[in-house]
PDB file of C-alpha atoms in Angstrom:
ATOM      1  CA  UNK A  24     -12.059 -15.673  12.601  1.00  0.00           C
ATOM      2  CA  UNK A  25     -13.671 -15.967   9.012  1.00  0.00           C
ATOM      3  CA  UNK A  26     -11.440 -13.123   7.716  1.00  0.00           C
ATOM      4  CA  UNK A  27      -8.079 -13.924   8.901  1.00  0.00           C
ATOM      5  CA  UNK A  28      -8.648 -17.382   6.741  1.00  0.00           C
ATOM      6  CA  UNK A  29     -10.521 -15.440   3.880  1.00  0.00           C
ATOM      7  CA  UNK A  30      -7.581 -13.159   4.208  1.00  0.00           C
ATOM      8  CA  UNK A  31      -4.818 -16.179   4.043  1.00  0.00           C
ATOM      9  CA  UNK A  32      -6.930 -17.788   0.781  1.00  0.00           C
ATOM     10  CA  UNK A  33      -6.440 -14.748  -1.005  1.00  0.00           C
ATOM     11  CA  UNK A  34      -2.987 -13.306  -0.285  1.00  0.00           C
ATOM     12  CA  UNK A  35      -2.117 -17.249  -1.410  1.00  0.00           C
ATOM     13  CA  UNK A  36      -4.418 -17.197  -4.256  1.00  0.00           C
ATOM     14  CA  UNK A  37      -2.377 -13.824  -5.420  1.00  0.00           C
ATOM     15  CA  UNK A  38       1.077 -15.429  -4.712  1.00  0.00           C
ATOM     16  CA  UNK A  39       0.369 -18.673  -6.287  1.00  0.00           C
ATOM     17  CA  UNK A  40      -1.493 -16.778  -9.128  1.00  0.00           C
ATOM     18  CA  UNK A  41       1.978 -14.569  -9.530  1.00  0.00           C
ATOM     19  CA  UNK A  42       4.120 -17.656  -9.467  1.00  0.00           C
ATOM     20  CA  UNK A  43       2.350 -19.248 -12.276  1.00  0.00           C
ATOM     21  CA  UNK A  44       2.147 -16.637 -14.382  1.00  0.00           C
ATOM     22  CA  UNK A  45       5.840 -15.145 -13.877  1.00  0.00           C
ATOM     23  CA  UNK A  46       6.871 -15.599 -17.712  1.00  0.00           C
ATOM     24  CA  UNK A  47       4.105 -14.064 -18.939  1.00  0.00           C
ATOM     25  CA  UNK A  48       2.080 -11.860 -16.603  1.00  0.00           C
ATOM     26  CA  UNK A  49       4.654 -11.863 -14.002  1.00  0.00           C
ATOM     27  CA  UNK A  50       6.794 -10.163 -16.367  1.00  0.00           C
ATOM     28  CA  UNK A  51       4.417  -6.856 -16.290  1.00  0.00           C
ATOM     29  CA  UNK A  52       3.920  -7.346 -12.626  1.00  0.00           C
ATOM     30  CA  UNK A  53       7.531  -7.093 -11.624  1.00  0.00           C
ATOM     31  CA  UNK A  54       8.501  -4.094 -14.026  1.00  0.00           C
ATOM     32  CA  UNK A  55       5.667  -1.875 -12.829  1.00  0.00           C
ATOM     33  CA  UNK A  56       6.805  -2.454  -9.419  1.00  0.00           C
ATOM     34  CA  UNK A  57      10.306  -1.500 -10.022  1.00  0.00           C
ATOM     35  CA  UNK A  58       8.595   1.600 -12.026  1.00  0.00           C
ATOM     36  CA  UNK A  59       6.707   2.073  -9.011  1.00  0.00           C
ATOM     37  CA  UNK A  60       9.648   1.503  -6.401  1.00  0.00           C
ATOM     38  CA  UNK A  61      12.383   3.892  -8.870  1.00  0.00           C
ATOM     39  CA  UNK A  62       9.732   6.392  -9.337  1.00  0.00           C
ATOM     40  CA  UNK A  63      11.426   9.566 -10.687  1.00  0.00           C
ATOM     41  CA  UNK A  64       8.739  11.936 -10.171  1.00  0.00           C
ATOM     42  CA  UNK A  65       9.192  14.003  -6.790  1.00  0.00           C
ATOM     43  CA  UNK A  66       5.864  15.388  -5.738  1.00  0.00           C
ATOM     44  CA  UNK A  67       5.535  15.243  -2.734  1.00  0.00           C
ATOM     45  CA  UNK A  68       3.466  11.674  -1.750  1.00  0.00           C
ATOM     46  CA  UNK A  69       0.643  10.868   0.999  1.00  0.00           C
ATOM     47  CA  UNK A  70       0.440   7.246   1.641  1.00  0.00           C
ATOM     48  CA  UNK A  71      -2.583   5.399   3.535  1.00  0.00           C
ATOM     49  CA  UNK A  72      -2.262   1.945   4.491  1.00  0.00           C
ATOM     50  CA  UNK A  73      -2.325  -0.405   7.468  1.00  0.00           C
ATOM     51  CA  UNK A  74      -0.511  -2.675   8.938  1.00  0.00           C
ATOM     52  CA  UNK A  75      -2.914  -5.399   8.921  1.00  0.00           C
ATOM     53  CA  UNK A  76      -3.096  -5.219   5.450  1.00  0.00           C
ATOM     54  CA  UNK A  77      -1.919  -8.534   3.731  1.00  0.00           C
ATOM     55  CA  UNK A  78      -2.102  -7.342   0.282  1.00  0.00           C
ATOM     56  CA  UNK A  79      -0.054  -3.859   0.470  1.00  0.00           C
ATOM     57  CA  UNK A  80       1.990  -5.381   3.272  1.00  0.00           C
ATOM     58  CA  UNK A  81       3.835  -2.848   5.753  1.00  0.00           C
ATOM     59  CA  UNK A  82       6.864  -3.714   5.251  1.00  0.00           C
ATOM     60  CA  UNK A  83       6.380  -3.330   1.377  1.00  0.00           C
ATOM     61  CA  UNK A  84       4.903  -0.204   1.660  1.00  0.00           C
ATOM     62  CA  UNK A  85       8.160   1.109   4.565  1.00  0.00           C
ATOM     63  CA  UNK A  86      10.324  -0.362   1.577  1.00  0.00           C
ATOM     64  CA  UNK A  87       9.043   2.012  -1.088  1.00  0.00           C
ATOM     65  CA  UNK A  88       8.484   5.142   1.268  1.00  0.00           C
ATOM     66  CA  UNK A  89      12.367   5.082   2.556  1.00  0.00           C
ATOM     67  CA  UNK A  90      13.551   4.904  -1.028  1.00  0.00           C
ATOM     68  CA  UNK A  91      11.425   7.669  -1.711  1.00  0.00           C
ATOM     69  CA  UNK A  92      12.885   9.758   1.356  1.00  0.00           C
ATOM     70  CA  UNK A  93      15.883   8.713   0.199  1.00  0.00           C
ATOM     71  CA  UNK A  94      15.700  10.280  -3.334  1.00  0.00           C
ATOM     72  CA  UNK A  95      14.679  13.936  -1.750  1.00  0.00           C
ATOM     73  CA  UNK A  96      10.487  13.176  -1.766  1.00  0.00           C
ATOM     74  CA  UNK A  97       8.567  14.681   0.651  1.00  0.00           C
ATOM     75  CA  UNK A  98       6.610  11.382   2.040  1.00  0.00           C
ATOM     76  CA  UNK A  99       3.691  11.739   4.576  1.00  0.00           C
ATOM     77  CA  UNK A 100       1.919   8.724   5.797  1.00  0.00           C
ATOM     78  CA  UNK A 101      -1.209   7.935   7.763  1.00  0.00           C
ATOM     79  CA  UNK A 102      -1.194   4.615   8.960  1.00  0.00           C
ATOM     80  CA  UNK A 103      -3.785   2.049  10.260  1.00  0.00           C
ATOM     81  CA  UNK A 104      -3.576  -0.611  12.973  1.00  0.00           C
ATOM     82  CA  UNK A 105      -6.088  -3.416  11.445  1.00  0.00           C
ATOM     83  CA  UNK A 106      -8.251  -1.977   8.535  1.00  0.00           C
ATOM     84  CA  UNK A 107      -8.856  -4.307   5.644  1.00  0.00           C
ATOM     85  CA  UNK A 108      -6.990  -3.651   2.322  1.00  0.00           C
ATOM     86  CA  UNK A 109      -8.196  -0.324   0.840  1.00  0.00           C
ATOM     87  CA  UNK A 110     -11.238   0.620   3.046  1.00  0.00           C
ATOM     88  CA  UNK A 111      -9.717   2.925   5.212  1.00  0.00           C
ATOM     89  CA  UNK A 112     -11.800   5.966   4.446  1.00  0.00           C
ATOM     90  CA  UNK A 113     -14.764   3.488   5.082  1.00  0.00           C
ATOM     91  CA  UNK A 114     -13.909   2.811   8.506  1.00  0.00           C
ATOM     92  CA  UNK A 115     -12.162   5.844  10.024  1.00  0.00           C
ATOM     93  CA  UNK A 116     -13.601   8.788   7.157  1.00  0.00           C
ATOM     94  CA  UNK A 117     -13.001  11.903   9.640  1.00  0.00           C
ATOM     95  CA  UNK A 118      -9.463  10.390   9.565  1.00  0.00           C
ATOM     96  CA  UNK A 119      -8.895   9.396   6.250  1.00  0.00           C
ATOM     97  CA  UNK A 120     -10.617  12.872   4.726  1.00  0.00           C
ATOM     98  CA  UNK A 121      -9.153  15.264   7.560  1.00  0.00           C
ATOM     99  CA  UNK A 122      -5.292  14.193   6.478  1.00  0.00           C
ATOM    100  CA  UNK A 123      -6.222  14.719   3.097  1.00  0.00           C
ATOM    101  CA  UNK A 124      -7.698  17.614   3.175  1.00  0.00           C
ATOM    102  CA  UNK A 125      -4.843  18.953   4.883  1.00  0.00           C
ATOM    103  CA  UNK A 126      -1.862  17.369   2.440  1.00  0.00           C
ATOM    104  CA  UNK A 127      -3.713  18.731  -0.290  1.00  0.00           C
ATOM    105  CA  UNK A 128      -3.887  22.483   1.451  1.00  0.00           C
ATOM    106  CA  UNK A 129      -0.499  22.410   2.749  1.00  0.00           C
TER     107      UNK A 129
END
């Protein structure tokens, strides 16, 4: 439909948009992601995202979570068959607000 090629115009737009500017934006791009991926803080984490989601792509997100583990962080994750990018609390909110509710008691 509409929003798998809306989808596919702007995860290219972003890639072609990172390509061009990889000496100069770029630069900042990729060294807050490997702040992000080396992250030395070790509270514990709750990740939401989907696997439909072709801006914070699954296996991106698996990459950073098992280095995570890996380190000692306590990593829980509530994941999404096909919501859109960021708008899970829109679409499932007893979901979304229930497991964080309950990572924030625990």
């Amino acid at each position: 439909g509409i929003e798998g090629i809306a989808e596919n115009i702007i995860e290219y737009s972003a890639r072609t948009y990172l390509k061009l500017s990889e000496n100069s934006a770029g630069i900042l791009h990729r060294a807050s992601s490997n702040a992000f991926h080396g992250n030395s803080i070790s509270a514990p984490s709750l990740w939401f995202y989907s696997k439909a989601d072709p801006v914070a792509r699954i296996e991106d997100c698996i990459t950073v979570i098992e280095k995570w583990k890996s380190r000692g962080t306590i990593v829980q994750e509530c994941v999404w068959e096909d919501t859109p990018h960021i708008q899970h609390a829109r679409y499932d909110p007893k979901r979304y607000f229930g497991t964080l509710e309950k990572f924030l008691i625990e």
